[in-house]
mmCIF file of C-alpha atoms and ligand atoms in Angstrom:
data_model
loop_
_atom_site.group_PDB
_atom_site.id
_atom_site.type_symbol
_atom_site.label_atom_id
_atom_site.label_comp_id
_atom_site.label_asym_id
_atom_site.label_seq_id
_atom_site.Cartn_x
_atom_site.Cartn_y
_atom_site.Cartn_z
ATOM 1 C CA MET A 1 -3.139 2.646 -36.403
ATOM 2 C CA GLY A 2 -5.292 0.069 -34.653
ATOM 3 C CA TRP A 3 -8.340 0.656 -32.563
ATOM 4 C CA TRP A 4 -6.616 0.114 -29.330
ATOM 5 C CA ASP A 5 -3.858 2.569 -29.888
ATOM 6 C CA TRP A 6 -6.138 5.495 -29.517
ATOM 7 C CA LEU A 7 -7.921 3.844 -26.637
ATOM 8 C CA ARG A 8 -4.619 3.467 -24.902
ATOM 9 C CA GLY A 9 -3.528 6.835 -26.129
ATOM 10 C CA LYS A 10 -1.996 9.700 -24.313
ATOM 11 C CA LYS A 11 -5.203 10.638 -22.585
ATOM 12 C CA ASP A 12 -4.713 7.790 -20.199
ATOM 13 C CA PRO A 13 -2.071 8.562 -17.610
ATOM 14 C CA ALA A 14 -1.804 4.875 -16.785
ATOM 15 C CA THR A 15 0.157 4.411 -19.985
ATOM 16 C CA GLU A 16 2.820 6.774 -18.715
ATOM 17 C CA GLY A 17 3.245 5.339 -15.266
ATOM 18 C CA THR A 18 1.158 4.597 -12.251
ATOM 19 C CA THR A 19 -1.821 6.682 -11.139
ATOM 20 C CA PRO A 20 -3.468 7.204 -7.749
ATOM 21 C CA ALA A 21 -6.437 5.103 -8.928
ATOM 22 C CA LEU A 22 -4.191 2.277 -10.062
ATOM 23 C CA GLU A 23 -2.175 2.420 -6.858
ATOM 24 C CA LYS A 24 -5.368 2.221 -4.853
ATOM 25 C CA GLY A 25 -6.679 -0.636 -6.977
ATOM 26 C CA LEU A 26 -3.507 -2.631 -6.403
ATOM 27 C CA GLN A 27 -3.302 -1.729 -2.739
ATOM 28 C CA LYS A 28 -4.111 -5.181 -1.365
ATOM 29 C CA SER A 29 -1.558 -6.944 -3.510
ATOM 30 C CA ARG A 30 1.048 -4.327 -2.802
ATOM 31 C CA GLN A 31 0.565 -4.250 0.947
ATOM 32 C CA SER A 32 0.330 -7.953 1.564
ATOM 33 C CA PHE A 33 3.231 -9.003 -0.445
ATOM 34 C CA TRP A 34 5.056 -6.765 -2.877
ATOM 35 C CA SER A 35 5.898 -4.330 -0.147
ATOM 36 C CA ARG A 36 7.227 -7.208 1.945
ATOM 37 C CA LEU A 37 9.349 -8.207 -0.987
ATOM 38 C CA ARG A 38 10.516 -4.650 -1.300
ATOM 39 C CA THR A 39 11.380 -4.482 2.398
ATOM 40 C CA LEU A 40 13.236 -7.730 2.141
ATOM 41 C CA PHE A 41 15.184 -6.366 -0.800
ATOM 42 C CA ALA A 42 15.805 -2.952 0.651
ATOM 43 C CA THR A 43 18.672 -4.146 2.800
ATOM 44 C CA ARG A 44 20.171 -6.663 0.416
ATOM 45 C CA SER A 45 22.713 -6.315 -2.297
ATOM 46 C CA ALA A 46 22.867 -9.961 -3.318
ATOM 47 C CA ILE A 47 20.715 -13.051 -3.300
ATOM 48 C CA ASP A 48 22.036 -15.801 -1.080
ATOM 49 C CA ALA A 49 20.546 -19.223 -0.440
ATOM 50 C CA GLY A 50 18.527 -18.019 2.540
ATOM 51 C CA SER A 51 17.007 -15.003 0.857
ATOM 52 C CA ARG A 52 16.393 -16.976 -2.304
ATOM 53 C CA GLU A 53 14.108 -19.273 -0.399
ATOM 54 C CA GLU A 54 12.387 -16.395 1.316
ATOM 55 C CA ILE A 55 11.780 -14.592 -1.972
ATOM 56 C CA GLU A 56 10.532 -17.798 -3.536
ATOM 57 C CA GLU A 57 8.003 -18.284 -0.777
ATOM 58 C CA LEU A 58 6.752 -14.725 -1.052
ATOM 59 C CA LEU A 59 6.324 -14.908 -4.810
ATOM 60 C CA LEU A 60 4.542 -18.248 -4.669
ATOM 61 C CA SER A 61 2.168 -16.964 -2.004
ATOM 62 C CA ALA A 62 1.142 -14.185 -4.400
ATOM 63 C CA ASP A 63 0.136 -16.729 -7.076
ATOM 64 C CA VAL A 64 3.001 -15.794 -9.351
ATOM 65 C CA GLY A 65 3.547 -19.511 -9.910
ATOM 66 C CA PRO A 66 6.746 -21.577 -9.940
ATOM 67 C CA THR A 67 7.830 -20.792 -13.510
ATOM 68 C CA VAL A 68 7.632 -17.031 -13.159
ATOM 69 C CA THR A 69 9.129 -17.176 -9.680
ATOM 70 C CA GLU A 70 12.181 -18.913 -11.082
ATOM 71 C CA LYS A 71 12.352 -16.406 -13.943
ATOM 72 C CA ILE A 72 12.255 -13.492 -11.517
ATOM 73 C CA LEU A 73 15.022 -14.977 -9.379
ATOM 74 C CA GLN A 74 17.179 -15.797 -12.375
ATOM 75 C CA GLY A 75 16.496 -12.387 -13.833
ATOM 76 C CA LEU A 76 17.702 -10.709 -10.679
ATOM 77 C CA GLU A 77 20.775 -12.897 -10.478
ATOM 78 C CA LYS A 78 21.619 -12.128 -14.097
ATOM 79 C CA GLU A 79 21.098 -8.432 -13.489
ATOM 80 C CA LEU A 80 23.538 -8.489 -10.598
ATOM 81 C CA LYS A 81 26.115 -10.457 -12.530
ATOM 82 C CA GLU A 82 26.042 -8.020 -15.427
ATOM 83 C CA LEU A 83 25.898 -4.913 -13.365
ATOM 84 C CA PRO A 84 26.619 -5.192 -9.649
ATOM 85 C CA LEU A 85 24.664 -2.860 -7.425
ATOM 86 C CA ARG A 86 26.120 0.570 -7.096
ATOM 87 C CA GLU A 87 26.509 2.291 -3.773
ATOM 88 C CA GLY A 88 23.107 3.092 -2.340
ATOM 89 C CA GLU A 89 21.280 0.902 -4.835
ATOM 90 C CA THR A 90 19.194 -2.029 -3.594
ATOM 91 C CA LEU A 91 17.803 -5.148 -5.178
ATOM 92 C CA ALA A 92 14.397 -3.500 -5.091
ATOM 93 C CA ASP A 93 15.569 -0.995 -7.672
ATOM 94 C CA ARG A 94 16.264 -3.829 -10.069
ATOM 95 C CA LEU A 95 13.010 -5.625 -9.474
ATOM 96 C CA GLU A 96 11.009 -3.375 -11.773
ATOM 97 C CA LYS A 97 13.374 -4.023 -14.639
ATOM 98 C CA VAL A 98 13.060 -7.774 -14.160
ATOM 99 C CA LEU A 99 9.282 -7.800 -13.783
ATOM 100 C CA LEU A 100 8.416 -5.655 -16.795
ATOM 101 C CA PRO A 101 9.301 -8.036 -19.630
ATOM 102 C CA LEU A 102 7.493 -10.837 -17.822
ATOM 103 C CA ILE A 103 4.152 -9.079 -18.148
ATOM 104 C CA GLN A 104 4.607 -7.107 -21.336
ATOM 105 C CA LYS A 105 3.410 -8.652 -24.574
ATOM 106 C CA PRO A 106 3.478 -6.928 -27.921
ATOM 107 C CA PHE A 107 0.088 -6.224 -29.387
ATOM 108 C CA SER A 108 -0.798 -5.115 -32.888
ATOM 109 C CA PRO A 109 -4.524 -4.964 -33.494
ATOM 110 C CA PRO A 110 -5.804 -6.339 -36.786
ATOM 111 C CA ASP A 111 -7.711 -4.059 -39.102
ATOM 112 C CA GLY A 112 -11.430 -4.480 -39.038
ATOM 113 C CA HIS A 113 -14.439 -2.411 -39.786
ATOM 114 C CA PRO A 114 -16.665 -2.860 -37.954
ATOM 115 C CA TYR A 115 -14.223 -4.027 -35.315
ATOM 116 C CA VAL A 116 -15.828 -6.956 -33.519
ATOM 117 C CA ILE A 117 -15.041 -7.867 -29.930
ATOM 118 C CA LEU A 118 -16.353 -10.978 -28.220
ATOM 119 C CA LEU A 119 -16.223 -11.293 -24.437
ATOM 120 C CA VAL A 120 -15.902 -14.734 -22.879
ATOM 121 C CA GLY A 121 -15.261 -16.201 -19.456
ATOM 122 C CA VAL A 122 -16.716 -18.179 -16.560
ATOM 123 C CA ASN A 123 -19.720 -16.982 -14.542
ATOM 124 C CA GLY A 124 -19.612 -13.697 -12.735
ATOM 125 C CA VAL A 125 -16.114 -12.624 -13.705
ATOM 126 C CA GLY A 126 -17.217 -9.229 -15.036
ATOM 127 C CA LYS A 127 -17.895 -9.746 -18.754
ATOM 128 C CA THR A 128 -21.025 -7.620 -18.956
ATOM 129 C CA THR A 129 -19.585 -4.895 -16.747
ATOM 130 C CA THR A 130 -16.445 -4.807 -18.856
ATOM 131 C CA LEU A 131 -18.507 -4.655 -22.032
ATOM 132 C CA ALA A 132 -20.553 -1.715 -20.752
ATOM 133 C CA ARG A 133 -17.464 0.148 -19.573
ATOM 134 C CA LEU A 134 -15.753 -0.400 -22.903
ATOM 135 C CA ALA A 135 -18.852 0.694 -24.787
ATOM 136 C CA TYR A 136 -19.011 3.857 -22.735
ATOM 137 C CA ARG A 137 -15.362 4.604 -23.265
ATOM 138 C CA LEU A 138 -15.549 4.054 -27.007
ATOM 139 C CA GLN A 139 -18.636 6.195 -27.233
ATOM 140 C CA GLN A 140 -16.737 8.967 -25.448
ATOM 141 C CA GLU A 141 -14.087 8.635 -28.144
ATOM 142 C CA GLY A 142 -16.790 9.393 -30.684
ATOM 143 C CA LYS A 143 -17.127 5.855 -31.988
ATOM 144 C CA LYS A 144 -20.397 4.395 -33.186
ATOM 145 C CA VAL A 145 -20.903 1.425 -30.884
ATOM 146 C CA LEU A 146 -23.283 -1.526 -31.116
ATOM 147 C CA MET A 147 -23.819 -4.127 -28.392
ATOM 148 C CA GLY A 148 -25.064 -7.683 -28.819
ATOM 149 C CA ALA A 149 -26.744 -9.678 -26.048
ATOM 150 C CA ALA A 150 -25.573 -13.178 -26.896
ATOM 151 C CA ASP A 151 -25.954 -14.191 -23.266
ATOM 152 C CA THR A 152 -29.399 -15.673 -23.715
ATOM 153 C CA PHE A 153 -29.005 -18.081 -20.838
ATOM 154 C CA ARG A 154 -30.409 -15.955 -18.038
ATOM 155 C CA ALA A 155 -33.328 -13.535 -18.371
ATOM 156 C CA ALA A 156 -31.497 -11.103 -16.111
ATOM 157 C CA ALA A 157 -28.532 -11.029 -18.478
ATOM 158 C CA VAL A 158 -30.431 -9.425 -21.349
ATOM 159 C CA GLU A 159 -32.109 -7.100 -18.867
ATOM 160 C CA GLN A 160 -28.718 -6.044 -17.470
ATOM 161 C CA LEU A 161 -27.493 -5.072 -20.936
ATOM 162 C CA ARG A 162 -30.742 -3.341 -21.790
ATOM 163 C CA ARG A 163 -30.325 -1.118 -18.747
ATOM 164 C CA TRP A 164 -26.833 -0.195 -19.895
ATOM 165 C CA SER A 165 -28.143 0.381 -23.385
ATOM 166 C CA ASP A 166 -30.799 2.804 -22.095
ATOM 167 C CA LYS A 167 -28.421 4.553 -19.764
ATOM 168 C CA LEU A 168 -25.635 5.027 -22.293
ATOM 169 C CA HIS A 169 -27.897 5.418 -25.346
ATOM 170 C CA ILE A 170 -26.002 2.684 -27.122
ATOM 171 C CA PRO A 171 -28.117 0.394 -29.319
ATOM 172 C CA LEU A 172 -28.437 -3.249 -28.382
ATOM 173 C CA VAL A 173 -29.336 -6.286 -30.462
ATOM 174 C CA GLU A 174 -31.258 -8.823 -28.406
ATOM 175 C CA LYS A 175 -33.597 -11.704 -29.042
ATOM 176 C CA GLY A 176 -34.606 -12.455 -25.497
ATOM 177 C CA MET A 177 -33.870 -15.353 -23.214
ATOM 178 C CA GLY A 178 -33.466 -18.788 -24.730
ATOM 179 C CA ALA A 179 -32.606 -17.471 -28.200
ATOM 180 C CA ASP A 180 -29.691 -19.032 -30.053
ATOM 181 C CA PRO A 181 -26.587 -17.046 -29.024
ATOM 182 C CA GLY A 182 -25.069 -17.617 -32.465
ATOM 183 C CA ALA A 183 -28.100 -16.056 -34.117
ATOM 184 C CA VAL A 184 -27.880 -12.998 -31.879
ATOM 185 C CA ALA A 185 -24.186 -12.605 -32.662
ATOM 186 C CA PHE A 186 -24.817 -13.010 -36.392
ATOM 187 C CA GLU A 187 -27.598 -10.421 -36.436
ATOM 188 C CA THR A 188 -25.546 -7.979 -34.403
ATOM 189 C CA VAL A 189 -22.648 -8.109 -36.827
ATOM 190 C CA GLN A 190 -24.937 -7.896 -39.848
ATOM 191 C CA LYS A 191 -26.632 -4.815 -38.463
ATOM 192 C CA ALA A 192 -23.251 -3.263 -37.702
ATOM 193 C CA ILE A 193 -22.110 -3.787 -41.297
ATOM 194 C CA LYS A 194 -25.323 -2.459 -42.772
ATOM 195 C CA GLU A 195 -25.539 0.583 -40.548
ATOM 196 C CA GLU A 196 -21.813 1.280 -40.538
ATOM 197 C CA TYR A 197 -20.985 0.941 -36.898
ATOM 198 C CA ASP A 198 -17.346 1.323 -35.884
ATOM 199 C CA ILE A 199 -17.277 -1.236 -33.187
ATOM 200 C CA VAL A 200 -19.325 -4.214 -32.024
ATOM 201 C CA LEU A 201 -19.226 -5.632 -28.507
ATOM 202 C CA ILE A 202 -20.806 -9.041 -28.005
ATOM 203 C CA ASP A 203 -21.580 -10.414 -24.560
ATOM 204 C CA THR A 204 -21.724 -14.144 -23.926
ATOM 205 C CA ALA A 205 -23.104 -16.242 -21.092
ATOM 206 C CA GLY A 206 -20.782 -17.177 -18.288
ATOM 207 C CA ARG A 207 -19.871 -20.825 -18.538
ATOM 208 C CA LEU A 208 -17.909 -23.253 -16.494
ATOM 209 C CA HIS A 209 -14.750 -24.130 -18.393
ATOM 210 C CA THR A 210 -15.245 -27.794 -17.544
ATOM 211 C CA ARG A 211 -18.649 -28.045 -19.253
ATOM 212 C CA THR A 212 -17.816 -29.313 -22.711
ATOM 213 C CA PRO A 213 -21.163 -28.616 -24.479
ATOM 214 C CA LEU A 214 -21.123 -25.006 -23.290
ATOM 215 C CA MET A 215 -17.558 -24.572 -24.440
ATOM 216 C CA GLN A 216 -18.494 -26.013 -27.834
ATOM 217 C CA GLU A 217 -21.355 -23.548 -28.064
ATOM 218 C CA LEU A 218 -18.805 -20.778 -27.661
ATOM 219 C CA GLY A 219 -16.846 -22.147 -30.588
ATOM 220 C CA LYS A 220 -20.033 -22.014 -32.621
ATOM 221 C CA VAL A 221 -20.701 -18.373 -31.735
ATOM 222 C CA TYR A 222 -17.148 -17.592 -32.766
ATOM 223 C CA ARG A 223 -17.526 -19.276 -36.160
ATOM 224 C CA VAL A 224 -20.905 -17.712 -36.848
ATOM 225 C CA ILE A 225 -19.427 -14.250 -36.354
ATOM 226 C CA GLY A 226 -16.766 -15.132 -38.908
ATOM 227 C CA LYS A 227 -19.485 -16.051 -41.380
ATOM 228 C CA ALA A 228 -21.195 -12.700 -40.915
ATOM 229 C CA LEU A 229 -17.888 -10.899 -41.374
ATOM 230 C CA PRO A 230 -14.758 -12.711 -42.557
ATOM 231 C CA GLY A 231 -11.866 -12.033 -40.199
ATOM 232 C CA ALA A 232 -14.172 -11.329 -37.274
ATOM 233 C CA PRO A 233 -14.182 -11.437 -34.315
ATOM 234 C CA HIS A 234 -11.058 -9.316 -34.278
ATOM 235 C CA GLU A 235 -10.749 -9.618 -30.547
ATOM 236 C CA VAL A 236 -11.793 -12.352 -28.191
ATOM 237 C CA LEU A 237 -11.291 -11.012 -24.722
ATOM 238 C CA LEU A 238 -11.028 -13.644 -22.041
ATOM 239 C CA VAL A 239 -12.255 -12.098 -18.821
ATOM 240 C CA ILE A 240 -10.723 -13.488 -15.655
ATOM 241 C CA ASP A 241 -11.525 -12.676 -12.053
ATOM 242 C CA ALA A 242 -8.192 -12.044 -10.351
ATOM 243 C CA THR A 243 -9.537 -13.332 -7.040
ATOM 244 C CA THR A 244 -9.965 -16.895 -8.328
ATOM 245 C CA GLY A 245 -6.305 -17.775 -7.832
ATOM 246 C CA GLN A 246 -4.749 -20.755 -9.541
ATOM 247 C CA ASN A 247 -8.091 -21.832 -11.032
ATOM 248 C CA ALA A 248 -7.679 -18.891 -13.404
ATOM 249 C CA LEU A 249 -4.953 -20.862 -15.186
ATOM 250 C CA ARG A 250 -7.244 -23.793 -15.832
ATOM 251 C CA GLN A 251 -9.980 -21.470 -17.071
ATOM 252 C CA ALA A 252 -7.556 -19.837 -19.473
ATOM 253 C CA GLU A 253 -6.426 -23.184 -20.816
ATOM 254 C CA ALA A 254 -9.982 -24.369 -21.514
ATOM 255 C CA PHE A 255 -11.156 -21.122 -23.101
ATOM 256 C CA MET A 256 -8.116 -20.941 -25.318
ATOM 257 C CA GLN A 257 -8.967 -24.391 -26.611
ATOM 258 C CA ALA A 258 -12.572 -23.420 -27.324
ATOM 259 C CA THR A 259 -11.924 -20.076 -29.039
ATOM 260 C CA ALA A 260 -9.010 -18.119 -30.421
ATOM 261 C CA CYS A 261 -8.612 -15.736 -27.487
ATOM 262 C CA THR A 262 -6.581 -12.645 -28.320
ATOM 263 C CA GLY A 263 -6.289 -10.907 -24.993
ATOM 264 C CA LEU A 264 -7.021 -10.968 -21.293
ATOM 265 C CA VAL A 265 -9.112 -8.750 -19.087
ATOM 266 C CA LEU A 266 -8.181 -9.139 -15.448
ATOM 267 C CA THR A 267 -10.974 -7.888 -13.206
ATOM 268 C CA LYS A 268 -11.381 -7.386 -9.458
ATOM 269 C CA LEU A 269 -7.713 -6.708 -8.841
ATOM 270 C CA ASP A 270 -8.920 -4.362 -6.111
ATOM 271 C CA GLY A 271 -10.281 -7.381 -4.233
ATOM 272 C CA THR A 272 -7.201 -9.547 -4.124
ATOM 273 C CA ALA A 273 -3.820 -9.643 -2.468
ATOM 274 C CA LYS A 274 -2.677 -12.104 -5.097
ATOM 275 C CA GLY A 275 -2.246 -9.836 -8.079
ATOM 276 C CA GLY A 276 0.740 -11.986 -8.970
ATOM 277 C CA ILE A 277 -1.673 -14.197 -10.913
ATOM 278 C CA ALA A 278 -1.302 -11.640 -13.715
ATOM 279 C CA PHE A 279 2.278 -12.816 -14.258
ATOM 280 C CA ALA A 280 1.306 -16.485 -14.204
ATOM 281 C CA LEU A 281 -1.499 -15.879 -16.716
ATOM 282 C CA VAL A 282 0.685 -14.040 -19.191
ATOM 283 C CA GLU A 283 3.366 -16.691 -18.848
ATOM 284 C CA GLN A 284 0.948 -19.550 -19.461
ATOM 285 C CA THR A 285 -1.212 -18.061 -22.203
ATOM 286 C CA GLY A 286 1.264 -15.831 -23.986
ATOM 287 C CA LEU A 287 -1.652 -13.402 -24.351
ATOM 288 C CA PRO A 288 -1.380 -9.717 -23.593
ATOM 289 C CA ILE A 289 -3.444 -8.319 -20.763
ATOM 290 C CA ARG A 290 -5.573 -5.710 -22.462
ATOM 291 C CA PHE A 291 -7.562 -4.244 -19.588
ATOM 292 C CA ILE A 292 -7.669 -4.437 -15.833
ATOM 293 C CA GLY A 293 -10.596 -3.873 -13.499
ATOM 294 C CA ILE A 294 -9.797 -2.162 -10.230
ATOM 295 C CA GLY A 295 -13.209 -1.318 -8.824
ATOM 296 C CA GLU A 296 -16.939 -1.087 -9.321
ATOM 297 C CA GLN A 297 -17.118 2.345 -10.938
ATOM 298 C CA ALA A 298 -17.290 3.046 -14.654
ATOM 299 C CA GLU A 299 -13.827 4.555 -14.688
ATOM 300 C CA ASP A 300 -12.332 1.539 -12.930
ATOM 301 C CA LEU A 301 -11.569 -0.320 -16.131
ATOM 302 C CA LEU A 302 -8.107 0.698 -17.293
ATOM 303 C CA PRO A 303 -6.253 -0.080 -20.481
ATOM 304 C CA PHE A 304 -3.384 -2.203 -19.272
ATOM 305 C CA SER A 305 0.032 -0.700 -19.062
ATOM 306 C CA ALA A 306 2.864 -2.975 -17.957
ATOM 307 C CA GLU A 307 4.795 -0.022 -16.528
ATOM 308 C CA GLY A 308 1.790 1.289 -14.664
ATOM 309 C CA PHE A 309 0.985 -2.155 -13.311
ATOM 310 C CA VAL A 310 4.481 -2.960 -12.105
ATOM 311 C CA ARG A 311 4.975 0.484 -10.605
ATOM 312 C CA GLY A 312 1.557 0.248 -8.964
ATOM 313 C CA LEU A 313 2.618 -3.038 -7.353
ATOM 314 C CA LEU A 314 5.950 -1.750 -6.154
ATOM 315 C CA ALA A 315 4.980 1.845 -5.356
HETATM 316 N N1 GTP B 1 -14.603 -4.869 -7.197
HETATM 317 C C1 GTP B 1 -14.774 -5.107 -8.486
HETATM 318 N N2 GTP B 1 -15.925 -5.616 -8.922
HETATM 319 C C2 GTP B 1 -16.086 -5.849 -10.235
HETATM 320 C C3 GTP B 1 -15.056 -5.575 -11.179
HETATM 321 N N3 GTP B 1 -15.492 -5.936 -12.399
HETATM 322 C C4 GTP B 1 -16.753 -6.412 -12.239
HETATM 323 N N4 GTP B 1 -17.117 -6.370 -10.941
HETATM 324 C C5 GTP B 1 -18.384 -6.814 -10.325
HETATM 325 O O1 GTP B 1 -18.577 -8.197 -10.557
HETATM 326 C C6 GTP B 1 -19.967 -8.522 -10.583
HETATM 327 C C7 GTP B 1 -20.278 -9.405 -11.787
HETATM 328 O O2 GTP B 1 -20.111 -8.655 -12.962
HETATM 329 P P1 GTP B 1 -20.808 -9.031 -14.333
HETATM 330 O O3 GTP B 1 -20.299 -8.076 -15.330
HETATM 331 O O4 GTP B 1 -22.268 -9.177 -14.192
HETATM 332 O O5 GTP B 1 -20.173 -10.470 -14.598
HETATM 333 P P2 GTP B 1 -20.456 -11.451 -15.803
HETATM 334 O O6 GTP B 1 -19.174 -12.111 -16.145
HETATM 335 O O7 GTP B 1 -21.153 -10.752 -16.897
HETATM 336 O O8 GTP B 1 -21.430 -12.494 -15.094
HETATM 337 P P3 GTP B 1 -22.350 -13.621 -15.828
HETATM 338 O O9 GTP B 1 -22.987 -12.982 -16.996
HETATM 339 O O10 GTP B 1 -23.304 -14.026 -14.776
HETATM 340 O O11 GTP B 1 -21.427 -14.733 -16.186
HETATM 341 C C8 GTP B 1 -20.690 -7.177 -10.605
HETATM 342 O O12 GTP B 1 -21.191 -6.914 -9.316
HETATM 343 C C9 GTP B 1 -19.603 -6.169 -10.954
HETATM 344 O O13 GTP B 1 -19.840 -4.894 -10.415
HETATM 345 C C10 GTP B 1 -13.808 -5.023 -10.678
HETATM 346 O O14 GTP B 1 -12.849 -4.766 -11.401
HETATM 347 N N5 GTP B 1 -13.737 -4.814 -9.332
HETATM 348 MG MG1 MG B 2 -22.896 -11.160 -17.894
#
């Protein structure tokens, strides 16, 4: 069993369905748009030309994107063809069934000990926060966790991690501002091997996806980790701020070219009405969403559950 199975294990109600916290986190998206879609569907038993256009507009306004919008419409039409609505049933009841496969990606974690996770993304998306929340969670699970401060770009970045390290009593490898991020990553992994840590979380500096030298530096950090431990990093989590809209797709494209990303973390879903970007991201990248951020508190990072997410949107 992989690392993430137990993290996503039964203890988390989000894996079973939606939760009050998740519903609250998705409130803006649900209210502005999914509930309108639901209302629109509540009275309809078929999709005609007029409603098709209306649905299309709604989906596009939620950043679902043209490809997924078409897939949703075709999915609904196929549903209806195969199994016409029964008495009392509405299109809304079928929506969940159509949405689920569009956001669900299989995930089987590779074996790795220590298990190394690298966090990447543009500036301010929530990498360090996500790292600290993950570290805390893993520590609660009884895992021996080590953090690496490979964001050596800003003095405040190392400081931010050091505060977390003190607060959570989780050791941190740091070499101060201006140090070579690759060297920090290498040392962190080496220490983890030597001292038998279970899991290593490495922070990186935020970087604009259009800045080629910075993106190349990320590739270097990635390769250096692999030299310290063949097969590592086992996870490269691309952190994306859900409020950035369509730009998120361009970020994803650039980061996937620079490193072998294995999963997505979608943060700040609580701050956007356009949670539909989640569908567009999964469609474009083919990557599973691994975690979602729905607030500023420590417990506001949830292991992603497609069922929970879709139900939270439609609740
Ligand atoms: N509302 C909300 N805020 C979040 C969430 N995740 C992170 N934040 C906030 O986003 C801000 C930036 O978070 P950081 O973790 O410092 O982001 P970062 O990607 O490490 O930033 P850089 O290192 O500067 O690139 C902080 O104020 C976090 O509290 C979330 O899910 N919801
Ligand atoms: Mg940071």
